[in-house]
Amino acid sequence: MPELPEVEVVRRGLARWITGRTVAEVEVLHPRAIRRQVGGAPDFTARLTGATFGEARRRGKYLWLPLTSSGALGTGFSMIGHLGMSGQLLVQDPAVPDETHLRVRFRFTDGARELRFVDQRTFGGLAVEETEPDDPDGTPVSIAHIARDPLDPRFDDDAFIAALRARRTTVKRALLDQTLISGVGNIYADESLWRAKLHYERPTATLTRPQAALLLRHARDVMNAALAVGGTSFDSLYVNVNGESGYFSRDLDAYGREGEPCRRCGTPIRRAAWMNRSSYFCPRCQRAPR
């Protein structure tokens, strides 16, 4: 599933190509793509036709486009999107043939490139939602409870470190808790823990403040490094708005490297089953808790 860097790459593409454009027509080609819209396809298309998109925003793995001008709706609404396992938001020339798994198409009044939501597995989706009152970011109400992420300028490092150490859980579970810190998924959790030399089952209550601060620093560093090369792509399903893959998979230190030597000490990386997923770690650098 795309994590923060991959979603941020898409957000930047939307900010460049979609911000300020007015929707002329919305075509829903698969009902599952807008299943969270209470009124279904008719309501979704009616709310967006004639609307102008504001600058693309993101919290964790969620994207949204505030509706700065939305006709009969007035203000206070945004279109929210989640990519799920295989969702893609592509900016395409209208002459480009439809993708096999095209689910929703947006045409604009300027007649230029259209926005397409493509989703092979249909786990992602789009919806128009009300936003938090008096929120300058236009955050949709359904995700207002999600914590800010490490790349958010308003992320509170001290509050996160205190909350992390106060939890009665293990460190990887905490990193994946979207009410504590958002945008961190399985890949970047493993990478951050490897850099911080922490085992995934380390109890958060045993972390010193410097250890918690170091973990946060590494989480931020690994996400910025992934952003610099367009995110992590293991197959053709994750791409940016221009259909291009990311290349951070070539620089991963732990995730997906079972049996390969640790880049620090040479010990073979291990994989362990964890919460219906996998955790990759170095058994020497990341000692298991007693």
GROMACS .gro file of C-alpha atoms in nm:
model
  290
    1MET     CA    1   0.000   0.000   0.000
    2PRO     CA    2   0.134   0.348  -0.082
    3GLU     CA    3   0.275   0.525   0.223
    4LEU     CA    4   0.340   0.891   0.296
    5PRO     CA    5   0.619   0.956   0.041
    6GLU     CA    6   0.425   0.795  -0.243
    7VAL     CA    7   0.108   0.989  -0.158
    8GLU     CA    8   0.305   1.314  -0.123
    9VAL     CA    9   0.452   1.261  -0.472
   10VAL     CA   10   0.097   1.232  -0.607
   11ARG     CA   11  -0.015   1.538  -0.407
   12ARG     CA   12   0.262   1.748  -0.560
   13GLY     CA   13   0.157   1.639  -0.907
   14LEU     CA   14  -0.206   1.732  -0.839
   15ALA     CA   15  -0.099   2.069  -0.699
   16ARG     CA   16   0.086   2.137  -1.022
   17TRP     CA   17  -0.168   2.015  -1.274
   18ILE     CA   18  -0.514   2.039  -1.111
   19THR     CA   19  -0.517   2.337  -0.872
   20GLY     CA   20  -0.739   2.621  -0.992
   21ARG     CA   21  -0.914   2.421  -1.264
   22THR     CA   22  -1.292   2.398  -1.291
   23VAL     CA   23  -1.468   2.066  -1.348
   24ALA     CA   24  -1.680   2.049  -1.663
   25GLU     CA   25  -1.785   1.684  -1.640
   26VAL     CA   26  -1.744   1.385  -1.409
   27GLU     CA   27  -1.781   1.030  -1.542
   28VAL     CA   28  -1.812   0.748  -1.287
   29LEU     CA   29  -1.729   0.417  -1.454
   30HIS     CA   30  -1.734   0.188  -1.147
   31PRO     CA   31  -1.960   0.237  -0.842
   32ARG     CA   32  -1.704   0.101  -0.595
   33ALA     CA   33  -1.476   0.394  -0.668
   34ILE     CA   34  -1.727   0.631  -0.502
   35ARG     CA   35  -1.882   0.385  -0.256
   36ARG     CA   36  -1.830   0.625   0.037
   37GLN     CA   37  -2.050   0.885  -0.132
   38VAL     CA   38  -2.386   0.854   0.042
   39GLY     CA   39  -2.585   0.963  -0.262
   40GLY     CA   40  -2.386   0.749  -0.504
   41ALA     CA   41  -2.272   0.853  -0.851
   42PRO     CA   42  -2.550   1.109  -0.917
   43ASP     CA   43  -2.467   1.296  -0.595
   44PHE     CA   44  -2.090   1.276  -0.657
   45THR     CA   45  -2.113   1.415  -1.010
   46ALA     CA   46  -2.363   1.686  -0.913
   47ARG     CA   47  -2.144   1.811  -0.629
   48LEU     CA   48  -1.832   1.832  -0.846
   49THR     CA   49  -1.964   1.959  -1.181
   50GLY     CA   50  -1.884   2.329  -1.193
   51ALA     CA   51  -1.658   2.310  -0.887
   52THR     CA   52  -1.308   2.460  -0.886
   53PHE     CA   53  -1.031   2.265  -0.713
   54GLY     CA   54  -0.808   2.438  -0.461
   55GLU     CA   55  -0.452   2.333  -0.382
   56ALA     CA   56  -0.410   1.961  -0.314
   57ARG     CA   57  -0.362   1.871   0.052
   58ARG     CA   58  -0.256   1.558   0.238
   59ARG     CA   59  -0.268   1.410   0.585
   60GLY     CA   60  -0.086   1.082   0.618
   61LYS     CA   61  -0.202   0.864   0.331
   62TYR     CA   62  -0.516   1.067   0.253
   63LEU     CA   63  -0.536   1.327  -0.022
   64TRP     CA   64  -0.796   1.594  -0.071
   65LEU     CA   65  -0.876   1.882  -0.303
   66PRO     CA   66  -1.071   2.168  -0.139
   67LEU     CA   67  -1.357   2.298  -0.350
   68THR     CA   68  -1.291   2.672  -0.363
   69SER     CA   69  -1.592   2.739  -0.584
   70SER     CA   70  -1.866   2.479  -0.582
   71GLY     CA   71  -2.184   2.632  -0.716
   72ALA     CA   72  -2.493   2.533  -0.520
   73LEU     CA   73  -2.281   2.357  -0.256
   74GLY     CA   74  -2.117   2.676  -0.139
   75THR     CA   75  -1.792   2.652   0.053
   76GLY     CA   76  -1.686   2.402   0.317
   77PHE     CA   77  -1.645   2.089   0.102
   78SER     CA   78  -1.349   1.889  -0.029
   79MET     CA   79  -1.301   1.589  -0.255
   80ILE     CA   80  -1.111   1.327  -0.055
   81GLY     CA   81  -0.920   1.036  -0.206
   82HIS     CA   82  -0.746   0.727  -0.075
   83LEU     CA   83  -0.534   0.519  -0.314
   84GLY     CA   84  -0.586   0.189  -0.131
   85MET     CA   85  -0.364  -0.090  -0.263
   86SER     CA   86  -0.354   0.002  -0.630
   87GLY     CA   87  -0.519   0.340  -0.687
   88GLN     CA   88  -0.364   0.589  -0.928
   89LEU     CA   89  -0.455   0.952  -0.995
   90LEU     CA   90  -0.328   1.023  -1.344
   91VAL     CA   91  -0.322   1.349  -1.539
   92GLN     CA   92  -0.369   1.250  -1.903
   93ASP     CA   93  -0.415   1.409  -2.241
   94PRO     CA   94  -0.777   1.344  -2.351
   95ALA     CA   95  -0.643   1.167  -2.661
   96VAL     CA   96  -0.468   0.899  -2.452
   97PRO     CA   97  -0.671   0.572  -2.462
   98ASP     CA   98  -0.858   0.478  -2.146
   99GLU     CA   99  -0.671   0.262  -1.897
  100THR     CA  100  -0.810  -0.089  -1.842
  101HIS     CA  101  -0.906  -0.013  -1.483
  102LEU     CA  102  -1.026   0.345  -1.527
  103ARG     CA  103  -1.290   0.413  -1.258
  104VAL     CA  104  -1.356   0.789  -1.261
  105ARG     CA  105  -1.277   1.060  -1.517
  106PHE     CA  106  -1.275   1.438  -1.464
  107ARG     CA  107  -1.288   1.672  -1.763
  108PHE     CA  108  -1.219   2.043  -1.716
  109THR     CA  109  -1.357   2.359  -1.868
  110ASP     CA  110  -1.020   2.452  -2.018
  111GLY     CA  111  -1.028   2.138  -2.236
  112ALA     CA  112  -0.672   2.050  -2.134
  113ARG     CA  113  -0.545   1.739  -1.955
  114GLU     CA  114  -0.806   1.536  -1.770
  115LEU     CA  115  -0.778   1.370  -1.428
  116ARG     CA  116  -0.832   0.994  -1.414
  117PHE     CA  117  -0.874   0.769  -1.112
  118VAL     CA  118  -0.747   0.422  -1.204
  119ASP     CA  119  -0.773   0.135  -0.956
  120GLN     CA  120  -0.717  -0.231  -1.042
  121ARG     CA  121  -0.828  -0.376  -0.707
  122THR     CA  122  -1.089  -0.106  -0.627
  123PHE     CA  123  -0.981  -0.077  -0.261
  124GLY     CA  124  -0.929   0.299  -0.301
  125GLY     CA  125  -1.198   0.557  -0.354
  126LEU     CA  126  -1.315   0.917  -0.385
  127ALA     CA  127  -1.589   1.115  -0.210
  128VAL     CA  128  -1.705   1.473  -0.154
  129GLU     CA  129  -1.721   1.555   0.217
  130GLU     CA  130  -1.782   1.846   0.447
  131THR     CA  131  -1.470   1.999   0.597
  132GLU     CA  132  -1.377   2.090   0.952
  133PRO     CA  133  -1.529   2.432   1.041
  134ASP     CA  134  -1.284   2.723   1.020
  135ASP     CA  135  -1.005   2.492   0.898
  136PRO     CA  136  -0.785   2.679   0.647
  137ASP     CA  137  -0.667   2.346   0.501
  138GLY     CA  138  -1.023   2.228   0.430
  139THR     CA  139  -0.962   1.899   0.613
  140PRO     CA  140  -1.249   1.652   0.555
  141VAL     CA  141  -1.439   1.569   0.874
  142SER     CA  142  -1.382   1.193   0.835
  143ILE     CA  143  -1.003   1.226   0.874
  144ALA     CA  144  -0.980   1.510   1.125
  145HIS     CA  145  -0.887   1.256   1.397
  146ILE     CA  146  -0.577   1.140   1.208
  147ALA     CA  147  -0.251   1.269   1.350
  148ARG     CA  148  -0.019   1.492   1.153
  149ASP     CA  149   0.280   1.329   0.985
  150PRO     CA  150   0.654   1.390   1.033
  151LEU     CA  151   0.678   1.603   0.718
  152ASP     CA  152   0.396   1.835   0.825
  153PRO     CA  153   0.537   2.176   0.932
  154ARG     CA  154   0.293   2.173   1.224
  155PHE     CA  155   0.398   1.830   1.352
  156ASP     CA  156   0.483   1.861   1.723
  157ASP     CA  157   0.802   1.663   1.789
  158ASP     CA  158   0.794   1.702   2.167
  159ALA     CA  159   0.429   1.599   2.193
  160PHE     CA  160   0.491   1.292   1.976
  161ILE     CA  161   0.795   1.182   2.179
  162ALA     CA  162   0.606   1.217   2.506
  163ALA     CA  163   0.301   1.031   2.371
  164LEU     CA  164   0.517   0.753   2.224
  165ARG     CA  165   0.694   0.687   2.553
  166ALA     CA  166   0.363   0.696   2.742
  167ARG     CA  167   0.206   0.422   2.529
  168ARG     CA  168   0.186   0.068   2.659
  169THR     CA  169   0.262  -0.106   2.332
  170THR     CA  170   0.556  -0.200   2.110
  171VAL     CA  171   0.740   0.044   1.893
  172LYS     CA  172   0.632  -0.076   1.549
  173ARG     CA  173   0.267  -0.090   1.653
  174ALA     CA  174   0.303   0.268   1.772
  175LEU     CA  175   0.455   0.382   1.442
  176LEU     CA  176   0.155   0.239   1.257
  177ASP     CA  177  -0.099   0.402   1.491
  178GLN     CA  178  -0.252   0.678   1.277
  179THR     CA  179  -0.385   0.860   1.584
  180LEU     CA  180  -0.026   0.901   1.709
  181ILE     CA  181   0.164   0.964   1.387
  182SER     CA  182   0.030   0.934   1.033
  183GLY     CA  183   0.177   0.828   0.702
  184VAL     CA  184   0.412   0.558   0.833
  185GLY     CA  185   0.338   0.214   0.692
  186ASN     CA  186   0.512  -0.122   0.705
  187ILE     CA  187   0.799  -0.037   0.470
  188TYR     CA  188   0.907   0.289   0.629
  189ALA     CA  189   0.851   0.159   0.982
  190ASP     CA  190   1.102  -0.120   0.915
  191GLU     CA  191   1.345   0.124   0.755
  192SER     CA  192   1.320   0.371   1.043
  193LEU     CA  193   1.367   0.099   1.304
  194TRP     CA  194   1.672  -0.038   1.121
  195ARG     CA  195   1.832   0.306   1.112
  196ALA     CA  196   1.755   0.360   1.482
  197LYS     CA  197   1.882   0.007   1.574
  198LEU     CA  198   1.554  -0.076   1.747
  199HIS     CA  199   1.376  -0.412   1.738
  200TYR     CA  200   1.015  -0.393   1.623
  201GLU     CA  201   0.894  -0.556   1.948
  202ARG     CA  202   1.073  -0.308   2.175
  203PRO     CA  203   0.822  -0.176   2.434
  204THR     CA  204   0.767   0.195   2.387
  205ALA     CA  205   0.775   0.252   2.762
  206THR     CA  206   1.143   0.145   2.769
  207LEU     CA  207   1.253   0.405   2.514
  208THR     CA  208   1.460   0.692   2.647
  209ARG     CA  209   1.377   1.037   2.523
  210PRO     CA  210   1.694   1.048   2.305
  211GLN     CA  211   1.604   0.709   2.153
  212ALA     CA  212   1.250   0.827   2.072
  213ALA     CA  213   1.386   1.149   1.923
  214LEU     CA  214   1.638   0.955   1.713
  215LEU     CA  215   1.364   0.725   1.583
  216LEU     CA  216   1.154   1.025   1.478
  217ARG     CA  217   1.455   1.181   1.308
  218HIS     CA  218   1.520   0.862   1.112
  219ALA     CA  219   1.153   0.831   1.015
  220ARG     CA  220   1.165   1.183   0.877
  221ASP     CA  221   1.498   1.124   0.702
  222VAL     CA  222   1.389   0.802   0.533
  223MET     CA  223   1.068   0.962   0.407
  224ASN     CA  224   1.253   1.262   0.268
  225ALA     CA  225   1.501   1.028   0.098
  226ALA     CA  226   1.214   0.835  -0.058
  227LEU     CA  227   1.049   1.157  -0.173
  228ALA     CA  228   1.368   1.263  -0.347
  229VAL     CA  229   1.348   0.964  -0.581
  230GLY     CA  230   0.970   0.951  -0.623
  231GLY     CA  231   0.879   0.698  -0.354
  232THR     CA  232   0.898   0.318  -0.353
  233SER     CA  233   0.761   0.107  -0.639
  234PHE     CA  234   0.766  -0.273  -0.622
  235ASP     CA  235   0.535  -0.315  -0.922
  236SER     CA  236   0.355  -0.105  -1.183
  237LEU     CA  237   0.066  -0.016  -0.953
  238TYR     CA  238   0.227   0.275  -0.771
  239VAL     CA  239   0.304   0.566  -1.006
  240ASN     CA  240   0.294   0.945  -0.990
  241VAL     CA  241   0.037   1.154  -1.181
  242ASN     CA  242   0.243   1.116  -1.499
  243GLY     CA  243   0.254   0.736  -1.470
  244GLU     CA  244   0.619   0.721  -1.354
  245SER     CA  245   0.746   0.479  -1.090
  246GLY     CA  246   0.955   0.565  -0.785
  247TYR     CA  247   1.301   0.422  -0.722
  248PHE     CA  248   1.354   0.415  -0.345
  249SER     CA  249   1.318   0.034  -0.347
  250ARG     CA  250   1.680   0.027  -0.467
  251ASP     CA  251   1.792   0.202  -0.146
  252LEU     CA  252   1.599   0.002   0.115
  253ASP     CA  253   1.818  -0.120   0.401
  254ALA     CA  254   1.584  -0.372   0.563
  255TYR     CA  255   1.246  -0.417   0.398
  256GLY     CA  256   1.237  -0.696   0.139
  257ARG     CA  257   1.603  -0.794   0.197
  258GLU     CA  258   1.559  -1.129   0.375
  259GLY     CA  259   1.885  -1.325   0.366
  260GLU     CA  260   2.088  -1.035   0.229
  261PRO     CA  261   2.372  -0.893   0.442
  262CYS     CA  262   2.297  -0.603   0.676
  263ARG     CA  263   2.460  -0.294   0.530
  264ARG     CA  264   2.606  -0.212   0.874
  265CYS     CA  265   2.734  -0.541   1.014
  266GLY     CA  266   2.696  -0.805   0.741
  267THR     CA  267   2.455  -1.027   0.937
  268PRO     CA  268   2.178  -1.168   0.713
  269ILE     CA  269   1.853  -0.971   0.737
  270ARG     CA  270   1.565  -1.174   0.881
  271ARG     CA  271   1.195  -1.167   0.809
  272ALA     CA  272   0.939  -1.242   1.080
  273ALA     CA  273   0.560  -1.276   1.051
  274TRP     CA  274   0.398  -0.980   1.226
  275MET     CA  275   0.028  -0.887   1.240
  276ASN     CA  276  -0.050  -1.053   0.904
  277ARG     CA  277   0.250  -0.871   0.753
  278SER     CA  278   0.626  -0.909   0.763
  279SER     CA  279   0.891  -0.734   0.967
  280TYR     CA  280   1.246  -0.716   0.832
  281PHE     CA  281   1.531  -0.657   1.075
  282CYS     CA  282   1.896  -0.726   1.154
  283PRO     CA  283   1.918  -0.973   1.446
  284ARG     CA  284   2.253  -0.827   1.550
  285CYS     CA  285   2.195  -0.453   1.516
  286GLN     CA  286   1.835  -0.471   1.635
  287ARG     CA  287   1.847  -0.694   1.941
  288ALA     CA  288   1.518  -0.849   2.049
  289PRO     CA  289   1.393  -0.731   2.389
  290ARG     CA  290   1.435  -0.970   2.682
   0.00000   0.00000   0.00000
